[in-house]
Amino acid sequence: GENVEQHPSTLSVQEGDSAVIKCTYSDSASNYFPWYKQELGKRPQLIIDIRSNVGEKKDQRIAVTLNKTAKHFSLHITETQPEDSAVYFCAARNYGGSQGNLIFGKGTKLSVKP
Amino acid sequence: NAGVTQTPKFRILKIGQSMTLQCTQDMNHNYMYWYRQDPGMGLKLIYYSVGAGITDKGEVPNGYNVSRSTTEDFPLRLELAAPSQTSVYFCASSYERGSYEQYFGPGTRLTVT
């Protein structure tokens, strides 16, 4: 089955710097890769996602890149702000396969210092 | 729309007790999910449902049961609670047409002592 590894587990940056979180997946049939943000004590919320027919997707200060050959994808946050502090989870899914459920990474705790 | 709602928010169980975690969504989503989140870990899928009357096991189904009699409701049953079931439980739903986004409920924090 699918396995998703996420690095780093913790990341601390200064306000205004960029942050990058990387994930690798094992199942080459996976074709959907979302990123969820979870603030302390809150529910996970989707912030951006990418499908396997696209190499990069941007939404204001956040972007996701996908390298299907290497089976890894990354979240990029530019001009970080204190409100970006949260735990970020990547996930992978094979739509259309027999095991078409989201497999999550273990999360990255991002701290943005003012 | 209330989205996905869960009750209770908190619960303490004694070992061997049983309980049902309630989940309701008002978005007419066909897919619903139950996840557990242990401290410092990601979300693990317990059970999921692709529509009323259809359920299937996820990664960690042992010790749990589900039912889906309506589109809106997807309760999770814990039988014979064990300390290993201490966790935060999230229910989620998705439409699975066009957007694959899963919408999460606020979670239930369960402690088994």
Coordinates of C-alpha atoms in Angstrom, one line a residue:
Chain A
G1 CA 0.0 0.0 0.0
E2 CA 0.8 3.7 -0.1
N3 CA 3.3 5.2 2.4
V4 CA 3.9 8.9 2.8
E5 CA 7.0 10.3 4.5
Q6 CA 7.1 14.0 5.5
H7 CA 10.1 16.1 6.5
P8 CA 10.9 18.0 8.6
S9 CA 8.8 17.2 11.6
T10 CA 9.4 20.7 13.0
L11 CA 10.4 23.9 11.2
S12 CA 11.1 27.3 12.7
V13 CA 11.4 30.4 10.5
Q14 CA 11.5 34.2 10.9
E15 CA 8.5 36.2 9.8
G16 CA 9.0 37.1 6.1
D17 CA 11.2 34.1 5.3
S18 CA 10.1 31.2 3.1
A19 CA 9.3 27.7 4.4
V20 CA 9.5 24.4 2.5
I21 CA 8.0 21.1 3.6
K22 CA 8.7 17.9 1.6
C23 CA 6.9 14.7 1.2
T24 CA 7.7 11.4 -0.6
Y25 CA 5.2 8.7 -1.6
S26 CA 5.7 5.1 -2.5
D27 CA 2.8 4.2 -4.8
S28 CA 3.5 5.4 -8.3
A29 CA -0.3 5.1 -9.0
S30 CA -1.1 7.9 -6.6
N31 CA -2.5 10.9 -8.5
Y32 CA -3.9 13.3 -6.0
F33 CA -1.8 15.2 -3.4
P34 CA -3.5 17.6 -1.0
W35 CA -2.0 19.7 1.8
Y36 CA -3.9 20.3 5.0
K37 CA -3.3 23.0 7.7
Q38 CA -4.2 22.3 11.3
E39 CA -4.1 25.0 13.9
L40 CA -3.8 24.1 17.5
G41 CA -7.0 22.4 18.8
K42 CA -8.7 22.9 15.4
R43 CA -9.8 20.7 12.6
P44 CA -7.6 20.1 9.5
Q45 CA -8.4 22.3 6.5
L46 CA -7.4 22.0 2.9
I47 CA -5.1 24.8 1.8
I48 CA -3.9 23.5 -1.6
D49 CA -3.9 20.4 -3.7
I50 CA -2.4 19.1 -6.9
R51 CA -3.2 16.4 -9.4
S52 CA -0.6 14.2 -11.1
N53 CA -1.2 15.9 -14.5
V54 CA 0.2 19.2 -13.1
G55 CA 3.7 20.0 -12.0
E56 CA 3.1 23.1 -10.0
K57 CA 0.2 25.0 -8.5
K58 CA 0.1 28.4 -6.8
D59 CA -2.4 30.2 -4.6
Q60 CA -1.1 33.6 -3.4
R61 CA 1.7 32.9 -1.0
I62 CA 1.5 29.1 -1.1
A63 CA 2.6 26.8 -3.9
V64 CA 2.9 23.0 -4.3
T65 CA 5.3 21.3 -6.7
L66 CA 5.2 17.7 -7.8
N67 CA 7.9 15.5 -9.2
K68 CA 6.3 12.2 -10.3
T69 CA 9.5 10.6 -11.4
A70 CA 11.1 11.1 -8.0
K71 CA 7.7 10.5 -6.3
H72 CA 7.9 13.6 -4.1
F73 CA 6.0 16.8 -3.7
S74 CA 6.6 20.0 -1.7
L75 CA 4.8 22.8 -0.1
H76 CA 6.3 26.3 -0.4
I77 CA 5.1 29.2 1.7
T78 CA 6.6 32.6 0.9
E79 CA 6.6 35.7 3.1
T80 CA 5.6 33.8 6.1
Q81 CA 3.4 35.4 8.8
P82 CA 2.8 34.4 12.4
E83 CA -0.7 33.2 11.4
D84 CA 1.0 30.6 9.2
S85 CA 2.1 28.8 12.4
A86 CA 0.3 25.4 12.5
V87 CA 0.9 21.8 11.7
Y88 CA 0.9 21.0 8.0
F89 CA 0.0 17.5 6.7
C90 CA 0.6 16.2 3.2
A91 CA -1.4 13.3 1.8
A92 CA -1.5 11.1 -1.3
R93 CA -4.3 9.2 -2.9
N94 CA -4.9 6.9 -5.9
Y95 CA -8.2 7.8 -7.4
G96 CA -9.6 5.0 -9.3
G97 CA -7.6 2.3 -7.6
S98 CA -8.9 -0.3 -5.2
Q99 CA -7.3 1.5 -2.3
G100 CA -8.4 5.0 -3.1
N101 CA -8.2 6.6 0.3
L102 CA -6.0 9.4 1.6
I103 CA -2.7 8.4 3.3
F104 CA -1.3 11.2 5.5
G105 CA 2.2 12.1 6.4
K106 CA 3.0 12.6 10.1
G107 CA 2.9 16.3 9.9
T108 CA 5.3 19.3 10.1
K109 CA 4.9 21.8 13.0
L110 CA 5.7 25.2 11.5
S111 CA 6.6 28.1 13.9
V112 CA 6.9 31.6 12.5
K113 CA 8.7 33.9 14.8
P114 CA 7.7 37.6 14.7
Chain B
N1 CA -24.7 25.1 6.3
A2 CA -23.3 23.7 9.5
G3 CA -20.9 21.5 7.5
V4 CA -19.7 18.5 9.5
T5 CA -20.7 18.3 13.1
Q6 CA -19.5 15.9 15.8
T7 CA -20.7 15.0 19.3
P8 CA -19.5 14.9 21.9
K9 CA -16.5 17.2 22.0
F10 CA -14.9 15.5 24.9
R11 CA -15.4 12.1 26.6
I12 CA -13.7 10.1 29.3
L13 CA -14.4 6.3 29.2
K14 CA -13.4 3.6 31.6
I15 CA -11.8 0.5 30.2
G16 CA -14.4 -1.9 28.8
Q17 CA -17.1 0.7 28.4
S18 CA -18.7 1.4 25.0
M19 CA -19.8 4.5 23.3
T20 CA -20.9 6.0 20.0
L21 CA -19.4 9.0 18.4
Q22 CA -21.9 10.9 16.3
C23 CA -21.2 12.6 12.9
T24 CA -23.6 14.5 10.7
Q25 CA -23.0 16.5 7.5
D26 CA -25.5 18.7 5.7
M27 CA -23.7 19.1 2.4
N28 CA -25.2 16.1 0.7
H29 CA -21.8 14.5 0.4
N30 CA -21.7 10.9 -0.6
Y31 CA -18.4 9.9 1.0
M32 CA -17.8 10.0 4.7
Y33 CA -14.8 9.0 6.8
W34 CA -13.6 8.4 10.3
Y35 CA -10.0 9.2 11.3
R36 CA -8.1 9.0 14.5
Q37 CA -5.2 11.4 15.3
D38 CA -2.7 10.4 17.9
P39 CA -0.3 13.0 19.4
G40 CA 2.5 13.9 17.0
M41 CA 1.0 11.7 14.3
G42 CA -0.9 12.1 11.2
L43 CA -4.5 11.0 10.5
K44 CA -5.2 7.3 10.3
L45 CA -8.3 6.1 8.5
I46 CA -10.6 3.9 10.6
Y47 CA -13.6 3.3 8.4
Y48 CA -15.2 5.0 5.4
S49 CA -18.5 5.0 3.5
V50 CA -19.2 5.8 -0.2
G51 CA -22.9 6.1 0.3
A52 CA -25.8 5.1 2.5
G53 CA -25.7 1.4 3.3
I54 CA -22.1 0.9 2.2
T55 CA -19.1 0.9 4.5
D56 CA -15.5 -0.4 4.4
K57 CA -12.5 -0.7 6.6
G58 CA -9.6 1.7 6.5
E59 CA -6.1 1.3 8.0
V60 CA -7.0 0.8 11.7
P61 CA -10.5 -0.7 12.0
N62 CA -10.0 -3.0 14.9
G63 CA -12.1 -2.2 17.9
Y64 CA -14.6 0.0 16.0
N65 CA -17.8 -0.4 14.0
V66 CA -19.8 1.9 11.8
S67 CA -23.1 2.1 10.1
R68 CA -24.5 4.5 7.4
S69 CA -28.3 4.3 7.3
T70 CA -28.6 7.9 5.8
T71 CA -26.6 10.2 3.7
E72 CA -26.2 12.6 6.5
D73 CA -25.1 10.4 9.5
F74 CA -22.1 8.2 10.0
P75 CA -21.8 7.1 13.7
L76 CA -18.7 5.4 15.0
R77 CA -19.1 2.7 17.7
L78 CA -16.4 1.8 20.2
E79 CA -16.9 -1.5 21.8
L80 CA -15.0 -2.5 24.9
A81 CA -12.9 0.6 25.1
A82 CA -9.1 0.2 25.6
P83 CA -6.4 2.7 26.6
S84 CA -5.0 2.4 23.0
Q85 CA -8.1 4.1 21.7
T86 CA -7.3 7.3 23.5
S87 CA -7.1 9.7 20.7
V88 CA -8.8 12.6 18.8
Y89 CA -11.4 11.4 16.4
F90 CA -12.3 13.3 13.3
C91 CA -15.2 12.7 11.0
A92 CA -14.9 14.0 7.4
S93 CA -17.0 14.1 4.2
S94 CA -16.4 14.8 0.6
Y95 CA -18.5 15.0 -2.6
E96 CA -16.0 13.1 -4.9
R97 CA -17.2 14.9 -8.0
G98 CA -14.7 17.4 -9.4
S99 CA -13.3 18.5 -6.1
Y100 CA -11.8 15.8 -3.8
E101 CA -11.6 18.1 -0.8
Q102 CA -12.5 16.4 2.5
Y103 CA -14.3 18.6 5.0
F104 CA -13.5 17.8 8.6
G105 CA -15.6 18.0 11.7
P106 CA -14.3 19.7 14.9
G107 CA -13.2 16.4 16.4
T108 CA -13.9 14.4 19.6
R109 CA -11.2 14.1 22.2
L110 CA -11.6 10.6 23.8
T111 CA -9.6 9.4 26.9
V112 CA -9.9 5.8 28.0
T113 CA -8.6 5.2 31.6

